Short mmCIF file of C-alpha atoms in Angstrom, two decimals:
data_model
loop_
_atom_site.label_atom_id
_atom_site.label_comp_id
_atom_site.label_asym_id
_atom_site.label_seq_id
_atom_site.Cartn_x
_atom_site.Cartn_y
_atom_site.Cartn_z
CA MET A 1 24.80 156.09 48.43
CA ARG A 2 24.90 157.64 51.86
CA LYS A 3 26.93 156.17 54.64
CA ARG A 4 24.49 156.15 57.54
CA THR A 5 21.11 154.98 56.33
CA LEU A 6 20.57 151.97 58.59
CA LEU A 7 17.90 153.59 60.72
CA LEU A 8 15.79 151.28 62.89
CA ALA A 9 13.48 151.60 65.88
CA ALA A 10 14.97 151.67 69.36
CA THR A 11 13.97 152.07 73.00
CA LEU A 12 14.48 154.94 75.41
CA THR A 13 12.36 155.98 78.36
CA THR A 14 11.38 159.61 78.77
CA SER A 15 12.97 159.86 82.18
CA LEU A 16 16.73 160.15 81.65
CA LEU A 17 19.24 160.37 84.46
CA THR A 18 21.41 163.47 84.34
CA THR A 19 24.59 163.86 86.36
CA LEU A 20 26.10 167.24 85.61
CA PRO A 21 29.76 168.13 86.18
CA ALA A 22 30.80 170.39 89.00
CA THR A 23 30.66 174.09 88.28
CA ALA A 24 33.90 175.48 86.92
CA SER A 25 35.26 178.21 89.21
CA ALA A 26 37.77 179.78 86.83
CA ALA A 27 37.40 181.48 83.46
CA PRO A 28 36.58 179.06 80.65
CA SER A 29 39.57 177.33 79.11
CA GLY A 30 38.63 178.13 75.52
CA LEU A 31 39.86 174.63 74.67
CA PRO A 32 38.04 173.12 71.69
CA GLY A 33 35.77 170.31 72.83
CA ASP A 34 35.53 171.60 76.42
CA PHE A 35 31.82 172.09 77.11
CA ASN A 36 32.19 173.18 80.76
CA GLY A 37 35.41 175.17 80.46
CA ASP A 38 37.44 173.21 83.05
CA GLY A 39 40.42 172.58 80.78
CA TYR A 40 39.53 169.01 79.78
CA ARG A 41 37.95 167.89 76.54
CA ASP A 42 34.55 166.25 76.74
CA LEU A 43 32.78 163.71 74.52
CA ALA A 44 29.31 163.61 72.95
CA ILE A 45 27.98 160.16 72.01
CA ALA A 46 24.84 159.74 69.92
CA ALA A 47 22.18 157.06 70.17
CA PRO A 48 20.34 158.27 67.06
CA ILE A 49 17.66 155.62 66.65
CA ALA A 50 16.63 155.40 70.30
CA LYS A 51 13.00 155.61 71.33
CA VAL A 52 12.16 158.75 73.32
CA SER A 53 8.73 159.37 74.84
CA THR A 54 7.44 156.30 72.96
CA LYS A 55 8.61 157.76 69.63
CA SER A 56 10.78 155.36 67.62
CA GLY A 57 13.90 156.87 66.09
CA ALA A 58 13.63 160.12 68.06
CA GLY A 59 17.25 159.83 69.28
CA TYR A 60 19.37 161.24 72.09
CA VAL A 61 22.94 162.36 72.86
CA ALA A 62 24.94 161.35 75.93
CA VAL A 63 27.82 163.51 77.16
CA VAL A 64 30.82 162.25 79.16
CA TYR A 65 33.05 164.89 80.73
CA GLY A 66 36.85 164.89 80.74
CA THR A 67 38.95 165.02 83.91
CA ALA A 68 42.61 164.76 84.93
CA SER A 69 42.08 160.99 84.75
CA GLY A 70 40.43 161.11 81.35
CA LEU A 71 36.80 160.67 80.39
CA ASP A 72 34.77 159.94 83.52
CA THR A 73 31.49 158.09 82.95
CA SER A 74 30.25 159.18 86.38
CA LYS A 75 30.26 162.78 85.11
CA ARG A 76 27.68 162.61 82.41
CA GLN A 77 24.31 163.72 81.13
CA VAL A 78 21.76 162.56 78.56
CA ILE A 79 20.15 165.06 76.20
CA SER A 80 17.07 164.61 74.02
CA GLN A 81 14.14 166.69 72.86
CA ALA A 82 12.39 165.51 76.02
CA THR A 83 15.07 167.15 78.19
CA THR A 84 14.17 170.42 79.92
CA GLY A 85 15.72 173.35 78.07
CA ILE A 86 16.04 171.55 74.73
CA PRO A 87 13.81 172.80 71.88
CA GLY A 88 11.38 170.54 70.12
CA THR A 89 9.33 167.49 70.97
CA PRO A 90 10.44 163.90 70.46
CA GLU A 91 8.95 162.63 67.22
CA SER A 92 9.41 159.41 65.30
CA TYR A 93 12.48 159.40 63.06
CA ASP A 94 13.87 162.81 63.99
CA TYR A 95 17.19 160.99 64.60
CA PHE A 96 18.34 163.58 67.11
CA GLY A 97 22.11 163.17 67.40
CA ASP A 98 23.01 161.41 64.17
CA ARG A 99 24.63 164.62 62.90
CA LEU A 100 26.91 166.35 65.43
CA THR A 101 29.69 168.90 65.51
CA THR A 102 31.17 171.26 68.08
CA GLY A 103 32.42 174.85 68.21
CA ASP A 104 32.20 178.05 70.24
CA LEU A 105 29.46 179.76 68.26
CA ASP A 106 28.80 182.66 70.65
CA GLY A 107 32.45 183.33 71.51
CA ASP A 108 32.11 182.95 75.28
CA GLY A 109 35.01 180.49 75.66
CA TYR A 110 32.81 177.42 76.13
CA THR A 111 32.45 174.85 73.36
CA ASP A 112 28.88 174.37 72.15
CA LEU A 113 27.31 171.20 70.77
CA ILE A 114 25.50 171.51 67.44
CA VAL A 115 22.91 168.90 66.49
CA GLY A 116 21.71 168.70 62.91
CA VAL A 117 18.14 167.42 63.40
CA HIS A 118 17.68 166.81 59.69
CA GLY A 119 14.58 164.64 60.13
CA GLU A 120 12.66 167.29 62.08
CA ARG A 121 9.46 168.29 60.30
CA ILE A 122 8.78 172.03 60.38
CA GLY A 123 5.22 172.36 61.65
CA SER A 124 2.76 170.89 59.16
CA THR A 125 4.83 171.95 56.13
CA ASP A 126 6.76 169.71 53.78
CA GLU A 127 10.05 171.20 54.98
CA TYR A 128 12.48 169.36 57.25
CA GLY A 129 15.58 170.12 59.27
CA ALA A 130 16.52 172.07 62.38
CA LEU A 131 19.88 173.18 63.78
CA THR A 132 19.89 172.89 67.57
CA VAL A 133 22.75 174.53 69.48
CA VAL A 134 23.23 173.17 73.01
CA TRP A 135 25.20 175.93 74.71
CA GLY A 136 28.29 175.19 76.74
CA GLY A 137 28.70 176.77 80.17
CA ALA A 138 30.29 176.36 83.59
CA ASP A 139 27.66 173.77 84.49
CA GLY A 140 27.98 171.90 81.21
CA LEU A 141 25.38 171.61 78.46
CA LYS A 142 22.09 172.74 79.97
CA THR A 143 20.22 175.05 77.59
CA ALA A 144 19.71 175.03 73.85
CA THR A 145 18.36 177.13 71.01
CA ASP A 146 17.30 176.35 67.48
CA ILE A 147 18.85 178.69 64.93
CA THR A 148 15.88 180.78 63.88
CA SER A 149 17.35 183.46 61.62
CA PRO A 150 18.33 183.92 58.99
CA LEU A 151 17.19 180.61 57.47
CA PRO A 152 17.20 179.32 53.88
CA GLU A 153 13.94 179.62 51.95
CA ASN A 154 13.71 175.89 51.40
CA ARG A 155 14.64 173.24 53.93
CA ASN A 156 15.00 169.65 52.84
CA GLU A 157 16.83 167.90 55.68
CA LEU A 158 18.78 171.01 56.64
CA GLY A 159 21.56 169.77 58.91
CA TRP A 160 22.23 166.63 56.87
CA SER A 161 25.87 167.43 57.67
CA VAL A 162 27.31 170.13 59.94
CA ALA A 163 30.77 171.61 60.49
CA THR A 164 32.21 174.68 62.23
CA GLY A 165 35.17 176.97 61.58
CA ASP A 166 36.25 180.53 60.94
CA PHE A 167 35.67 180.49 57.20
CA ASP A 168 36.20 184.23 56.66
CA GLY A 169 39.06 184.78 59.13
CA ASP A 170 37.26 187.41 61.21
CA GLY A 171 37.83 185.58 64.51
CA ASP A 172 34.24 184.37 64.92
CA THR A 173 33.14 180.75 64.58
CA ASP A 174 30.79 180.10 61.67
CA LEU A 175 28.48 177.12 61.10
CA ALA A 176 28.25 175.24 57.80
CA ALA A 177 25.18 173.10 57.19
CA ALA A 178 24.22 170.86 54.29
CA ASN A 179 20.72 171.23 52.89
CA LEU A 180 19.27 168.75 50.39
CA ALA A 181 17.40 171.65 48.77
CA TYR A 182 18.75 174.79 47.06
CA PRO A 183 21.12 176.21 48.19
CA GLU A 184 22.92 172.99 49.09
CA LEU A 185 25.43 174.62 51.44
CA ASN A 186 24.43 177.21 54.03
CA ILE A 187 26.98 179.22 56.01
CA PHE A 188 25.63 180.83 59.18
CA LYS A 189 28.12 183.56 59.95
CA GLY A 190 29.19 183.94 63.55
CA PRO A 191 28.82 185.00 66.18
CA ILE A 192 25.52 183.23 66.70
CA SER A 193 23.56 184.55 69.64
CA ARG A 194 21.68 182.51 72.22
CA THR A 195 18.47 183.88 70.71
CA GLY A 196 19.22 181.73 67.67
CA ALA A 197 20.21 184.59 65.36
CA ALA A 198 23.29 184.43 63.12
CA THR A 199 25.02 187.51 61.72
CA GLU A 200 23.94 186.57 58.19
CA LEU A 201 23.32 183.59 55.94
CA VAL A 202 25.40 182.75 52.89
CA GLY A 203 23.99 180.18 50.47
CA ILE A 204 26.26 178.29 48.08
CA ASP A 205 25.06 176.04 45.25
CA THR A 206 27.96 173.62 45.21
CA TYR A 207 26.53 171.57 42.32
CA GLU A 208 26.26 174.62 40.08
CA GLN A 209 29.76 175.79 40.99
CA THR A 210 31.63 172.48 40.89
CA GLY A 211 29.34 169.70 39.64
CA ILE A 212 29.49 168.09 43.10
CA ASN A 213 26.49 168.03 45.41
CA THR A 214 26.79 168.54 49.16
CA ASP A 215 26.55 165.35 51.19
CA LYS A 216 29.20 165.63 53.93
CA LEU A 217 31.18 168.61 55.28
CA VAL A 218 34.65 168.47 56.86
CA ALA A 219 36.40 171.59 58.17
CA GLY A 220 40.12 172.24 58.70
CA ASP A 221 43.01 174.53 57.75
CA VAL A 222 44.64 173.08 54.63
CA THR A 223 46.50 176.23 53.56
CA GLY A 224 48.00 177.00 56.98
CA ASP A 225 46.80 180.62 56.93
CA GLY A 226 44.68 180.41 60.09
CA THR A 227 41.40 180.58 58.16
CA THR A 228 39.27 177.45 58.04
CA ASP A 229 38.79 175.64 54.74
CA LEU A 230 35.85 173.34 54.00
CA LEU A 231 35.89 170.00 52.22
CA VAL A 232 32.57 169.28 50.48
CA MET A 233 32.02 165.59 49.79
CA GLY A 234 29.32 164.35 47.45
CA GLN A 235 28.54 162.91 44.04
CA GLN A 236 29.60 164.03 40.57
CA GLU A 237 27.66 163.08 37.44
CA ILE A 238 29.47 160.86 34.94
CA THR A 239 28.35 158.91 31.88
CA ASP A 240 25.64 156.44 32.93
CA GLY A 241 25.66 157.44 36.58
CA TYR A 242 27.54 159.20 39.38
CA ARG A 243 30.84 158.84 41.20
CA THR A 244 32.01 159.98 44.60
CA ARG A 245 34.03 163.18 44.49
CA SER A 246 35.06 166.00 46.80
CA VAL A 247 36.03 169.63 46.38
CA LEU A 248 38.01 171.91 48.68
CA TYR A 249 36.47 175.31 49.38
CA LYS A 250 39.21 177.62 50.60
CA GLY A 251 38.48 180.07 53.38
CA SER A 252 39.20 183.76 52.74
CA ALA A 253 38.22 187.23 53.93
CA SER A 254 35.44 187.15 51.36
CA GLY A 255 34.24 183.73 52.45
CA LEU A 256 34.52 180.26 50.95
CA ILE A 257 35.89 179.97 47.41
CA ALA A 258 35.66 176.78 45.36
CA GLY A 259 39.07 175.27 44.69
CA SER A 260 40.54 171.97 43.57
CA LYS A 261 38.76 168.63 43.40
CA VAL A 262 39.89 165.87 45.75
CA ALA A 263 39.44 162.13 46.14
CA GLY A 264 35.86 161.17 46.91
CA GLY A 265 34.57 159.02 49.73
CA TYR A 266 32.15 158.95 52.65
CA ASP A 267 34.24 160.26 55.53
CA ALA A 268 37.27 162.52 55.82
CA VAL A 269 39.44 164.41 58.27
CA ILE A 270 41.88 167.30 57.83
CA ALA A 271 45.09 167.13 59.88
CA ASP A 272 48.82 167.79 59.48
CA VAL A 273 50.24 164.26 59.22
CA ASP A 274 53.70 165.37 58.05
CA LYS A 275 54.12 168.40 60.36
CA ASP A 276 54.84 170.87 57.57
CA GLY A 277 52.31 173.41 58.80
CA TYR A 278 49.60 172.54 56.29
CA GLY A 279 46.53 170.42 56.91
CA ASP A 280 46.34 167.23 54.86
CA ILE A 281 43.06 165.77 53.60
CA VAL A 282 42.53 162.13 54.52
CA THR A 283 39.52 160.71 52.70
CA GLY A 284 37.96 157.36 53.54
CA ASN A 285 36.09 155.28 50.97
CA PHE A 286 34.89 152.00 52.45
CA MET A 287 33.46 150.85 49.09
CA GLU A 288 35.10 148.46 46.65
CA LYS A 289 36.96 150.11 43.78
CA SER A 290 34.77 150.63 40.68
CA THR A 291 33.92 153.22 38.06
CA SER A 292 31.65 155.00 40.50
CA GLU A 293 34.09 154.46 43.40
CA PRO A 294 37.54 155.18 41.90
CA ASN A 295 39.02 155.86 45.34
CA GLY A 296 37.77 152.64 46.85
CA GLY A 297 39.83 149.47 47.05
CA LEU A 298 39.68 145.84 47.94
CA GLY A 299 37.98 146.09 51.33
CA GLY A 300 38.09 149.90 51.20
CA ALA A 301 40.86 152.50 51.14
CA ILE A 302 41.93 155.89 52.41
CA THR A 303 43.56 158.57 50.28
CA VAL A 304 45.91 161.24 51.65
CA THR A 305 45.97 164.48 49.66
CA TYR A 306 48.68 166.75 51.05
CA GLY A 307 48.09 170.42 51.78
CA ALA A 308 50.07 173.48 50.73
CA SER A 309 49.86 177.26 50.99
CA THR A 310 47.93 177.37 47.72
CA GLY A 311 45.52 174.64 48.76
CA LEU A 312 46.76 171.28 47.52
CA SER A 313 50.35 170.14 47.20
CA SER A 314 51.74 169.00 43.86
CA ARG A 315 52.71 165.81 45.65
CA THR A 316 50.91 162.74 44.33
CA PRO A 317 48.13 161.65 46.71
CA VAL A 318 48.88 158.46 48.63
CA ARG A 319 46.44 155.57 48.83
CA ILE A 320 46.51 153.21 51.82
CA THR A 321 44.70 149.89 52.23
CA GLN A 322 45.13 146.92 54.53
CA ASP A 323 47.56 145.54 51.94
CA THR A 324 49.87 148.54 52.43
CA THR A 325 53.17 147.56 54.03
CA GLY A 326 52.99 147.72 57.82
CA VAL A 327 49.20 147.98 58.03
CA PRO A 328 47.83 145.12 60.17
CA GLY A 329 45.44 142.64 58.57
CA ALA A 330 44.74 142.00 54.91
CA ALA A 331 42.53 143.71 52.36
CA GLU A 332 39.42 141.57 51.99
CA LYS A 333 36.19 142.29 50.19
CA ASN A 334 33.63 144.24 52.22
CA ASP A 335 35.92 144.96 55.21
CA ALA A 336 34.89 148.64 55.05
CA PHE A 337 38.39 149.99 55.77
CA GLY A 338 37.93 153.78 55.92
CA TRP A 339 34.31 153.68 57.15
CA SER A 340 35.18 156.22 59.87
CA LEU A 341 38.18 158.48 60.48
CA SER A 342 39.60 160.68 63.24
CA ALA A 343 42.86 162.58 63.74
CA GLY A 344 45.02 163.24 66.80
CA ASP A 345 48.58 162.97 68.09
CA VAL A 346 48.65 159.69 70.01
CA ASN A 347 52.27 159.94 71.24
CA ALA A 348 52.93 163.71 71.37
CA ASP A 349 55.56 163.68 68.62
CA GLY A 350 53.90 166.58 66.79
CA TYR A 351 52.62 164.50 63.87
CA ALA A 352 48.89 163.92 63.48
CA ASP A 353 47.97 160.24 63.53
CA ILE A 354 44.81 158.76 61.99
CA ALA A 355 42.36 156.25 63.46
CA VAL A 356 40.61 154.25 60.75
CA GLY A 357 37.40 152.31 61.38
CA VAL A 358 37.21 148.93 59.62
CA ALA A 359 33.60 148.50 60.59
CA SER A 360 32.74 145.31 58.70
CA GLU A 361 35.96 143.35 59.13
CA SER A 362 35.45 139.69 60.02
CA ILE A 363 37.28 138.53 63.14
CA GLY A 364 37.67 134.76 62.97
CA SER A 365 34.22 133.36 62.25
CA ALA A 366 32.47 136.56 63.39
CA THR A 367 31.35 138.43 60.28
CA ARG A 368 31.22 142.23 60.28
CA ALA A 369 32.57 142.26 63.81
CA GLY A 370 34.80 145.26 63.04
CA SER A 371 38.20 146.59 64.03
CA VAL A 372 40.18 149.84 64.20
CA VAL A 373 43.62 150.60 62.74
CA VAL A 374 45.72 153.53 64.01
CA LEU A 375 48.12 154.86 61.37
CA ARG A 376 51.08 157.03 62.29
CA GLY A 377 52.05 160.40 60.92
CA SER A 378 55.71 161.03 60.07
CA ALA A 379 58.04 163.44 58.25
CA SER A 380 57.29 161.54 55.05
CA GLY A 381 53.55 161.58 55.68
CA LEU A 382 51.00 159.03 56.77
CA THR A 383 52.55 155.58 56.89
CA GLY A 384 51.81 151.95 57.68
CA SER A 385 54.99 151.77 59.74
CA GLY A 386 54.17 151.41 63.43
CA ALA A 387 50.44 150.96 62.76
CA LYS A 388 48.37 149.14 65.37
CA ALA A 389 45.03 147.32 65.13
CA PHE A 390 42.43 146.72 67.83
CA SER A 391 39.28 144.60 68.01
CA GLN A 392 37.22 143.09 70.78
CA ASN A 393 39.44 140.02 70.50
CA THR A 394 42.60 142.03 71.21
CA SER A 395 44.10 141.07 74.57
CA GLY A 396 43.03 143.57 77.23
CA VAL A 397 39.99 144.84 75.31
CA PRO A 398 36.65 144.15 77.05
CA GLY A 399 34.12 141.97 75.25
CA THR A 400 34.28 139.45 72.43
CA ALA A 401 34.13 140.03 68.69
CA GLU A 402 30.70 138.94 67.48
CA SER A 403 28.96 139.07 64.13
CA GLU A 404 27.29 142.41 63.31
CA ASP A 405 28.96 144.34 66.16
CA HIS A 406 30.47 146.88 63.72
CA PHE A 407 33.25 147.83 66.15
CA GLY A 408 34.81 150.90 64.52
CA ASP A 409 31.53 152.24 63.17
CA ALA A 410 32.71 155.50 64.77
CA VAL A 411 36.19 156.51 65.98
CA HIS A 412 37.35 159.59 67.86
CA LEU A 413 40.82 160.67 68.99
CA THR A 414 40.77 163.16 71.89
CA ASP A 415 43.05 164.34 74.68
CA ALA A 416 40.53 164.17 77.54
CA ASN A 417 43.11 164.30 80.38
CA ALA A 418 45.22 167.17 78.93
CA ASP A 419 48.50 165.22 78.93
CA GLY A 420 49.32 166.11 75.32
CA ARG A 421 48.50 162.67 73.89
CA THR A 422 45.17 161.71 72.35
CA GLU A 423 43.24 158.70 73.59
CA LEU A 424 41.01 156.60 71.33
CA VAL A 425 37.25 156.21 71.59
CA VAL A 426 35.55 153.53 69.50
CA GLY A 427 31.85 153.05 68.88
CA ALA A 428 30.15 149.79 67.94
CA MET A 429 26.55 150.49 67.01
CA GLY A 430 25.68 146.81 66.58
CA GLU A 431 26.89 145.61 69.98
CA ASN A 432 24.24 143.64 71.89
CA ASP A 433 21.81 143.43 68.98
CA GLY A 434 21.97 147.11 68.15
CA ALA A 435 21.93 148.59 71.64
CA GLY A 436 25.47 149.81 70.91
CA ALA A 437 28.49 150.52 73.11
CA ALA A 438 31.69 152.57 73.27
CA TRP A 439 35.28 151.74 74.26
CA LEU A 440 37.92 154.00 75.79
CA PHE A 441 41.58 153.25 75.00
CA LYS A 442 44.43 154.88 76.88
CA THR A 443 47.65 156.10 75.31
CA THR A 444 51.33 155.98 76.27
CA SER A 445 54.54 157.41 74.82
CA SER A 446 54.37 154.63 72.23
CA GLY A 447 50.76 155.34 71.27
CA ILE A 448 47.38 153.73 71.84
CA THR A 449 47.31 150.66 74.09
CA ALA A 450 44.70 148.05 74.88
CA THR A 451 45.96 147.88 78.46
CA GLY A 452 43.46 149.49 80.78
CA SER A 453 40.81 149.91 78.10
CA LYS A 454 37.18 149.85 79.21
CA SER A 455 33.74 149.79 77.64
CA PHE A 456 30.40 151.33 78.54
CA ASN A 457 26.92 151.66 77.09
CA SER A 458 23.69 153.57 77.53
CA THR A 459 22.85 152.03 80.89
CA THR A 460 26.31 152.94 82.21
CA LEU A 461 25.37 156.58 81.69
CA GLY A 462 21.93 156.26 83.23
CA GLY A 463 20.02 155.59 80.06
CA PRO A 464 17.90 152.54 79.28
CA ALA A 465 18.79 149.24 77.67
CA GLY A 466 17.56 148.43 74.19
CA LEU A 467 18.08 149.11 70.51
CA ALA A 468 19.58 152.58 70.05
CA TYR A 469 22.86 152.41 68.04
CA PHE A 470 24.63 154.02 71.00
CA GLY A 471 28.11 155.05 69.81
CA ASN A 472 27.10 155.53 66.19
CA VAL A 473 28.35 159.16 66.22
CA LEU A 474 31.13 160.68 68.37
CA ALA A 475 32.03 164.36 68.70
CA GLY A 476 34.03 166.58 71.00
#
């Protein structure tokens, strides 16, 4: 089962308003997530099933730029394959934007936006999948290139998942991309030039090496050695079927090396929740616990596997549900606790905190309205103590919880105003009958607060109204 398969038609006109940020006058900040180099993190928001140039499911990405006051919706742009400077032509069911990651691929100090256009058909062939890099610069995201070489021999939805990191420790940012054909994992070694050429291509057959196919990729430094490791999430064959499973590939000077197996699920994040210098793997499995979903739970669960210099700590992984002490709410069937995950330090105490999307939680009589729980990191690890929950019925939050909103379908923690504390962004793809919307939550010394929160949608950013799943994917 794959997490994001609810792909419907949507509407988007071909003429999209673009308001670019002011040109940065100083050298680029080099800050991750900063597309225009002004020292503030920016946010990419996908509307992956929007209609572009009359093509249903073509998709687009909106960008909101960070400022000293946080994310500013007046400083924005909308990017699709109909946008000048972007490769390709809008086609039905390309789903441009439903796979996103960021990283400085060409090493110029500006963060680039990578779009895995896994539904893109290659000419008239039976191959699919393009990797579009929208290059960061002083004027924001204006030009783009498809990676053209080297490419795998077979492409079956290349870009099904994408992640960036320095996997070989040479100082250059590499790009990892899932391919539903052999080899299942492709590593494009950096730097990647604006001509679309990578240094070289490394193909890894994860199923042959570990028995786990490649479905989702999550990058982070688990071992604390400064080289990026890669979590590969997928399915492992068992008697009479398959079960979700993950494996950690450790980064090294010779590239990625298959290591220990980890709890399976459908989303994950790597962050140091206990401040011991090692990244911890937080895996989300929104499914109910069963033979094929051993890491699920009543209403879903997350599992924390702690990191160590050798890869994984000998410490027993910790499982958290809405029945865990201190976690708001109650574990109920089909809540989808763990549907989405993001990491950041919400109160600047040095511990990574985790935002957990509970995308199908019922709020009162509103079914699958959705909520978000923010769990706190601590010296003892991720804990329910001090956790907070937010929904559209929380005082101070704009809107009202309604059935099928799926508030928490996507979550993202980011420090857009450079004050050292991460704010919370929440997407609700089902808001307004699938048009979708996003919410911005501020943070204080005590963490995320509903006070001063605001919401916006496609039309706020100059795009059209209509079915689009705006907010389904967040990156920055």
